[in-house]
Amino acid sequence: MGLGTVAEGDKRWWWNRNVIMVLWMMLSVGFCIGLHCHMRTESLRKAGETLTSMCEERARMLQEQFAVSVNHVHALAILVSTFHYQKNPPALDQVTFANYAARTSFERPLLNGVAYAERVVHAERELFENQQGWMIKTMKREPSPVQDEYAPVIYSQETVSYIEALDMMSGEVHWNQEDRENILRARATGKAVLTRPFRLLESNHLGVVLTFPVYLSGLPDDATTEERVKATAGYLGGAFDVESLVENLLHQLAGNQEIVVNVYDVTNTSEPLTMYGVHLPDGHMSLSHVSMLDFGDPFRKHQMKCRYRKKPPVSLSSITTPSGIFVICMLVGYIGYAAWSHYDNVKEDFRKMEELKKQAEAADVAKSQFLATVSHEIRTPMNGVLGMLDMLLDTDLNLTQKDYAQTAQVCGRALISLINEVLDRAKIEAGKLEIESVPFDLRSILDDVISLFSAKSREKGIELAVYVSDRVPTILTGDPGRFRQIITNLVGNSVKFTERGHVFVQVHLAEHVKMVIDAKTGLNGHANEMNITSATTVFNTLSGLEVANSRNTCESFKMLLSHGASLSCTFRSGSVPESIADKVTLVVSVEDTGIGIPVHAQDRVFTPFMQADSSTSRNYGGTGIGLSISKCLVELMGGKMNFTSRPHVGSTFTFTAVLQKCGKSSGVNTKRSLSEVLPTCFRGMRAILVDRQPVRAAVTKYHLRRLSIITEDVRTINEALHTLSGQNGYLNSSQPGKQPSIFLIEKDSWDPKIDFHIRNQLLQRKEAGHIEDVPKVVLLLTTESDKTRAGSHADNIIVKPLRASTMATCFQQMLGMGKCQNKDIVDNSASLRGLLDGKYILVVDDNKVNLRVAAAALKKYGAKVECVESGKSALSLLQPPHKFDACFMDVQMPEMDGFEATRQIRIMESKAYKEAPPDDGSVMAKRHLPILAMTADVIQATYEECAKCGMDGYVSKPFEEAQLYQAVAKFVVSQQIPGSS
């Protein structure tokens, strides 16, 4: 149902997303269309404003030019009044008028011509006609009919001479009576009067006639209409060619081709008369402007109407801007849509990842549970197998039977080791592997690791050596088991892949190594130079063979020794830095001269279950998991691991580890748990070492120094003999007690031919008094087979690898010193038998074989063991008060497991203590029963889980003597149970 709801919700969100996208597109389209319309409207508005400006400009100019022409006509009327009526005889005639009008026509560009018509009443018509010598005629050139008065043209400009003698009041010129009324209106008002538009006779253009009254002199400005009519002498008219006027005007202005101009006489609004332009709307009618024209005639109304010849084009910005915004909106919508889709995809992926995470966590839990179950199911029977084999080896067996049993035991332990490695990897991946912090002896651990591979190194004939700097503290606090595991893995790999040369383990302080590296850098590389003596290069290394890391040379080793001495002096003379006093950072290197790692395989060295190639596992064995585990363990210890490898030269693995210095208060308890304690009976003893290899000599001196033996190293036997006799100033007979007691010779300096020579030389020097006693000769060999070539005069032979304890035993036997006692050696009460002897131990396990094995192992050390097969049975036996000193409790049992049984036991102890507070110290000690978890489930059986239910510790099946001792010693010694000391 949950998945269905999620799917339905996803579908709903998907639908909403599409709808929102569609709405966004519609809004974007609508917005862009609206923007386009707005910009188009603005464009049209600006076009209208431009049209208005252009139209107003043309109207203004037309009015100004018309006004100028009217003024000139008015001036001409005054001229006629002055020179025709005020002069006697008149100074003006037709020729003079025509000549003057022609010469001043440039001042009247809008007029086709001017003419003067004299006012003639009907009574004076005959006289007038006699004077002029022609008859007053109409437009048709016919005699004018009888009327009250006439206005025949007597003066005319040459351009309009065809109207001479025509009566302007006959009404035939303008085709209606309205024109006669205009002339009468002009003389009554004294102002210019315009006629309606008509076709001019010559040009056939539309035009109007401007009429000015001509008065006799003496007319006042405020004359009445009657006075004006009475004083009227005639009429001066001018014909305006409106079409030509407007056309010339438009040609003078820019933008003439863009607009269409029409001029109308709108005196009669119902029937406007066109003065210029056409009636058909050949322009864009949506944009037009009308400007009123004032030509000086208040009776007549004129207007100019302008419009664009073509529809104004759509502005480019009104297209590009909305288009660009639409594209941007689409991009924004697409980005939003894509982001939303990506968000949904991420959300869906996150949901799937959460599901996968839960599945992975469940699989991890299942894997851990599977490994725990497999571990328990495998280790439980293996516990029985190894336990029974151990019990079998304690019986009387012949050599063949003992060999078979030991072989089976070795195979079983190898299987357990493999299981432990796989489980360690599983715990590392699960983050459940924890690092202990307990005191331990680093040198003792390295000696133990070397002893593990001593047989293999002797079989191969390779040098296996260890060197620990004197500046490294004897006791450190850390996880000895994991440190031992790292060293064992690295040394095991080196021994496995090395057929000649050496395997060399070095431990130094990190700051010490850094000082050496800085010093070598200052030498400009001279420290790495090598001497080539022949075709075969001789290297200053442990075995004389080349190593992968060029820094690990004799010169580097000597610098480490010298810097160690200077560092020691510095610490003795001054205060120790706080960081150095609290923590110790070690640099551990494991160097070999083996086959090396191919370049193509070096990237996957630390990958679990990966080896250089498929033949590696077949030829050398192994699972390829050791280095991976070691690297993880080093990182958990606060260090790093790296390596240098060269094919067919060797490999050098180096790692750092951050450990704590151990306080003085914990030193005694730690030494009690050490597997071996070196004797002190060799303190002050002297020895001479003959060795051609400086690095190898330093390793031998390191082990002798641990025995407090002062050693002098020389390169040849002759130098050693001279040293004995004091010829080189080293030693002499005047220093009693300072003579060397031991003469150690490396195999490559020993020659069987000089066997007797050495013995004779030593005897001669004793007889000569150069030495008090003949020193014991000890030969250092690499393989057991070299013993046959050792000769007969060597007092003892030590087969490498060297260990301080082995050398101590050899020297004791050789010098006849017997068993040396050491004040630091723990007495028998601290041994496992001393701890368990006479103790009552309860063993709880549902497996009968495990019960037999555990009981036999504990009884072997003197414990009194009682076994039960369930947690409920253990509860009944542990009802206070009880006799038991300790309890070994299996964790996984039916009905009631070990954890629940332990909780119940602690509850019973708490109730018993509250009801009867103990008075006796021994009873108080026994009120808390030490309970140790005994389980094959090494993943779940951690100390925290054991402590959570009240257990005091745990031992994993199958347990060995050292593990059992460490677990029991923690509480048995601290309790001081009576009878244990």
Short mmCIF file of N, CA and C in Angstrom, two decimals, residues 678-690 699-712 740-746 774-781 794-820:
data_model
loop_
_atom_site.label_atom_id
_atom_site.label_comp_id
_atom_site.label_asym_id
_atom_site.label_seq_id
_atom_site.Cartn_x
_atom_site.Cartn_y
_atom_site.Cartn_z
N LEU A 678 64.62 -11.80 29.58
CA LEU A 678 66.03 -12.05 29.32
C LEU A 678 66.82 -12.03 30.61
N PRO A 679 67.85 -12.90 30.71
CA PRO A 679 68.68 -12.94 31.93
C PRO A 679 69.61 -11.73 31.99
N THR A 680 70.11 -11.45 33.19
CA THR A 680 71.00 -10.29 33.40
C THR A 680 72.41 -10.72 33.79
N CYS A 681 72.70 -12.00 33.66
CA CYS A 681 74.01 -12.48 34.12
C CYS A 681 75.14 -12.15 33.17
N PHE A 682 74.83 -11.60 31.98
CA PHE A 682 75.88 -11.26 31.02
C PHE A 682 76.29 -9.79 31.09
N ARG A 683 75.80 -9.09 32.09
CA ARG A 683 76.07 -7.66 32.17
C ARG A 683 77.57 -7.42 32.33
N GLY A 684 78.14 -6.55 31.50
CA GLY A 684 79.56 -6.22 31.55
C GLY A 684 80.45 -7.15 30.74
N MET A 685 79.91 -8.24 30.24
CA MET A 685 80.71 -9.18 29.44
C MET A 685 81.03 -8.54 28.10
N ARG A 686 82.23 -8.92 27.54
CA ARG A 686 82.67 -8.37 26.28
C ARG A 686 82.73 -9.46 25.22
N ALA A 687 82.54 -9.00 23.95
CA ALA A 687 82.59 -9.94 22.83
C ALA A 687 83.16 -9.23 21.62
N ILE A 688 83.77 -10.04 20.72
CA ILE A 688 84.28 -9.53 19.44
C ILE A 688 83.48 -10.20 18.33
N LEU A 689 83.00 -9.36 17.39
CA LEU A 689 82.20 -9.85 16.27
C LEU A 689 82.97 -9.62 14.97
N VAL A 690 83.11 -10.71 14.21
CA VAL A 690 83.77 -10.63 12.91
C VAL A 690 82.68 -10.71 11.83
N VAL A 699 72.88 -5.59 13.44
CA VAL A 699 71.78 -6.43 13.92
C VAL A 699 72.28 -7.37 15.01
N THR A 700 73.44 -8.00 14.80
CA THR A 700 73.99 -8.90 15.82
C THR A 700 74.31 -8.14 17.10
N LYS A 701 74.89 -6.97 16.98
CA LYS A 701 75.22 -6.16 18.17
C LYS A 701 73.94 -5.74 18.90
N TYR A 702 72.82 -5.53 18.12
CA TYR A 702 71.55 -5.18 18.76
C TYR A 702 71.09 -6.28 19.71
N HIS A 703 71.17 -7.54 19.29
CA HIS A 703 70.76 -8.65 20.15
C HIS A 703 71.71 -8.82 21.33
N LEU A 704 73.04 -8.66 21.09
CA LEU A 704 74.00 -8.76 22.19
C LEU A 704 73.81 -7.62 23.19
N ARG A 705 73.47 -6.45 22.68
CA ARG A 705 73.25 -5.31 23.58
C ARG A 705 72.04 -5.55 24.47
N ARG A 706 71.03 -6.26 23.97
CA ARG A 706 69.87 -6.59 24.79
C ARG A 706 70.26 -7.50 25.96
N LEU A 707 71.39 -8.27 25.79
CA LEU A 707 71.91 -9.12 26.87
C LEU A 707 72.95 -8.39 27.70
N SER A 708 73.12 -7.07 27.43
CA SER A 708 74.08 -6.23 28.16
C SER A 708 75.52 -6.64 27.89
N ILE A 709 75.79 -7.21 26.72
CA ILE A 709 77.15 -7.61 26.33
C ILE A 709 77.75 -6.49 25.49
N ILE A 710 78.95 -6.04 25.88
CA ILE A 710 79.66 -5.00 25.14
C ILE A 710 80.37 -5.66 23.96
N THR A 711 80.11 -5.18 22.76
CA THR A 711 80.60 -5.85 21.56
C THR A 711 81.48 -4.92 20.76
N GLU A 712 82.61 -5.47 20.26
CA GLU A 712 83.49 -4.77 19.34
C GLU A 712 83.43 -5.51 18.00
N PRO A 740 87.71 -10.08 26.07
CA PRO A 740 86.51 -10.65 25.46
C PRO A 740 86.32 -12.10 25.85
N SER A 741 85.11 -12.44 26.15
CA SER A 741 84.80 -13.81 26.54
C SER A 741 84.24 -14.60 25.37
N ILE A 742 83.74 -13.90 24.36
CA ILE A 742 83.08 -14.59 23.25
C ILE A 742 83.66 -14.04 21.95
N PHE A 743 83.87 -14.93 21.02
CA PHE A 743 84.43 -14.62 19.71
C PHE A 743 83.40 -15.08 18.67
N LEU A 744 82.58 -14.12 18.12
CA LEU A 744 81.53 -14.47 17.18
C LEU A 744 82.01 -14.22 15.76
N ILE A 745 81.82 -15.23 14.88
CA ILE A 745 82.31 -15.13 13.50
C ILE A 745 81.15 -15.47 12.56
N GLU A 746 80.93 -14.57 11.60
CA GLU A 746 79.94 -14.83 10.56
C GLU A 746 80.47 -15.88 9.60
N VAL A 774 91.21 -18.13 26.85
CA VAL A 774 90.87 -18.27 25.44
C VAL A 774 89.36 -18.02 25.28
N PRO A 775 88.98 -17.03 24.47
CA PRO A 775 87.55 -16.78 24.31
C PRO A 775 86.87 -17.93 23.57
N LYS A 776 85.58 -18.06 23.84
CA LYS A 776 84.79 -19.09 23.19
C LYS A 776 84.45 -18.63 21.76
N VAL A 777 84.60 -19.54 20.83
CA VAL A 777 84.34 -19.23 19.43
C VAL A 777 82.92 -19.69 19.08
N VAL A 778 82.11 -18.73 18.60
CA VAL A 778 80.73 -19.02 18.22
C VAL A 778 80.59 -18.68 16.73
N LEU A 779 80.12 -19.64 15.98
CA LEU A 779 79.95 -19.48 14.55
C LEU A 779 78.48 -19.19 14.24
N LEU A 780 78.24 -18.12 13.47
CA LEU A 780 76.88 -17.72 13.10
C LEU A 780 76.58 -18.20 11.69
N LEU A 781 75.57 -19.07 11.56
CA LEU A 781 75.22 -19.66 10.28
C LEU A 781 73.79 -19.29 9.90
N ALA A 794 85.03 -24.91 16.62
CA ALA A 794 84.07 -23.91 17.08
C ALA A 794 83.41 -24.41 18.34
N ASP A 795 83.35 -23.55 19.36
CA ASP A 795 82.77 -23.96 20.64
C ASP A 795 81.26 -24.12 20.55
N ASN A 796 80.63 -23.32 19.71
CA ASN A 796 79.18 -23.44 19.58
C ASN A 796 78.78 -22.84 18.21
N ILE A 797 77.61 -23.24 17.79
CA ILE A 797 77.07 -22.76 16.51
C ILE A 797 75.65 -22.24 16.76
N ILE A 798 75.38 -21.06 16.23
CA ILE A 798 74.03 -20.48 16.31
C ILE A 798 73.51 -20.34 14.89
N VAL A 799 72.37 -20.99 14.64
CA VAL A 799 71.74 -20.90 13.33
C VAL A 799 70.69 -19.79 13.38
N LYS A 800 70.80 -18.88 12.43
CA LYS A 800 69.88 -17.74 12.38
C LYS A 800 68.47 -18.21 12.00
N PRO A 801 67.47 -17.37 12.27
CA PRO A 801 67.54 -15.97 12.73
C PRO A 801 67.92 -15.85 14.20
N LEU A 802 68.59 -14.73 14.51
CA LEU A 802 69.05 -14.48 15.87
C LEU A 802 67.92 -14.01 16.75
N ARG A 803 67.93 -14.54 17.97
CA ARG A 803 67.03 -14.07 19.03
C ARG A 803 67.83 -13.92 20.29
N ALA A 804 67.54 -12.91 21.06
CA ALA A 804 68.30 -12.68 22.28
C ALA A 804 68.17 -13.85 23.24
N SER A 805 67.00 -14.44 23.37
CA SER A 805 66.80 -15.56 24.29
C SER A 805 67.57 -16.79 23.83
N THR A 806 67.59 -17.02 22.49
CA THR A 806 68.35 -18.17 21.97
C THR A 806 69.84 -17.98 22.20
N MET A 807 70.35 -16.79 21.97
CA MET A 807 71.76 -16.51 22.20
C MET A 807 72.11 -16.64 23.69
N ALA A 808 71.20 -16.19 24.54
CA ALA A 808 71.44 -16.30 25.98
C ALA A 808 71.56 -17.76 26.40
N THR A 809 70.67 -18.60 25.91
CA THR A 809 70.73 -20.03 26.23
C THR A 809 72.03 -20.64 25.73
N CYS A 810 72.43 -20.29 24.52
CA CYS A 810 73.68 -20.80 23.94
C CYS A 810 74.89 -20.39 24.77
N PHE A 811 74.94 -19.12 25.16
CA PHE A 811 76.08 -18.62 25.93
C PHE A 811 76.12 -19.27 27.31
N GLN A 812 74.97 -19.48 27.94
CA GLN A 812 74.93 -20.12 29.26
C GLN A 812 75.51 -21.53 29.20
N GLN A 813 75.09 -22.29 28.18
CA GLN A 813 75.59 -23.65 28.05
C GLN A 813 77.09 -23.64 27.73
N MET A 814 77.51 -22.73 26.86
CA MET A 814 78.89 -22.69 26.41
C MET A 814 79.83 -22.24 27.52
N LEU A 815 79.40 -21.27 28.31
CA LEU A 815 80.25 -20.73 29.37
C LEU A 815 80.09 -21.47 30.68
N GLY A 816 79.16 -22.45 30.71
CA GLY A 816 78.94 -23.21 31.93
C GLY A 816 78.39 -22.38 33.06
N MET A 817 77.53 -21.44 32.73
CA MET A 817 76.98 -20.54 33.75
C MET A 817 75.72 -21.09 34.38
N GLY A 818 75.12 -22.13 33.79
CA GLY A 818 73.89 -22.68 34.34
C GLY A 818 72.72 -21.74 34.09
N LYS A 819 71.64 -21.98 34.82
CA LYS A 819 70.42 -21.19 34.66
C LYS A 819 70.57 -19.88 35.40
N CYS A 820 70.61 -18.79 34.68
CA CYS A 820 70.74 -17.46 35.30
C CYS A 820 69.41 -17.05 35.91
#
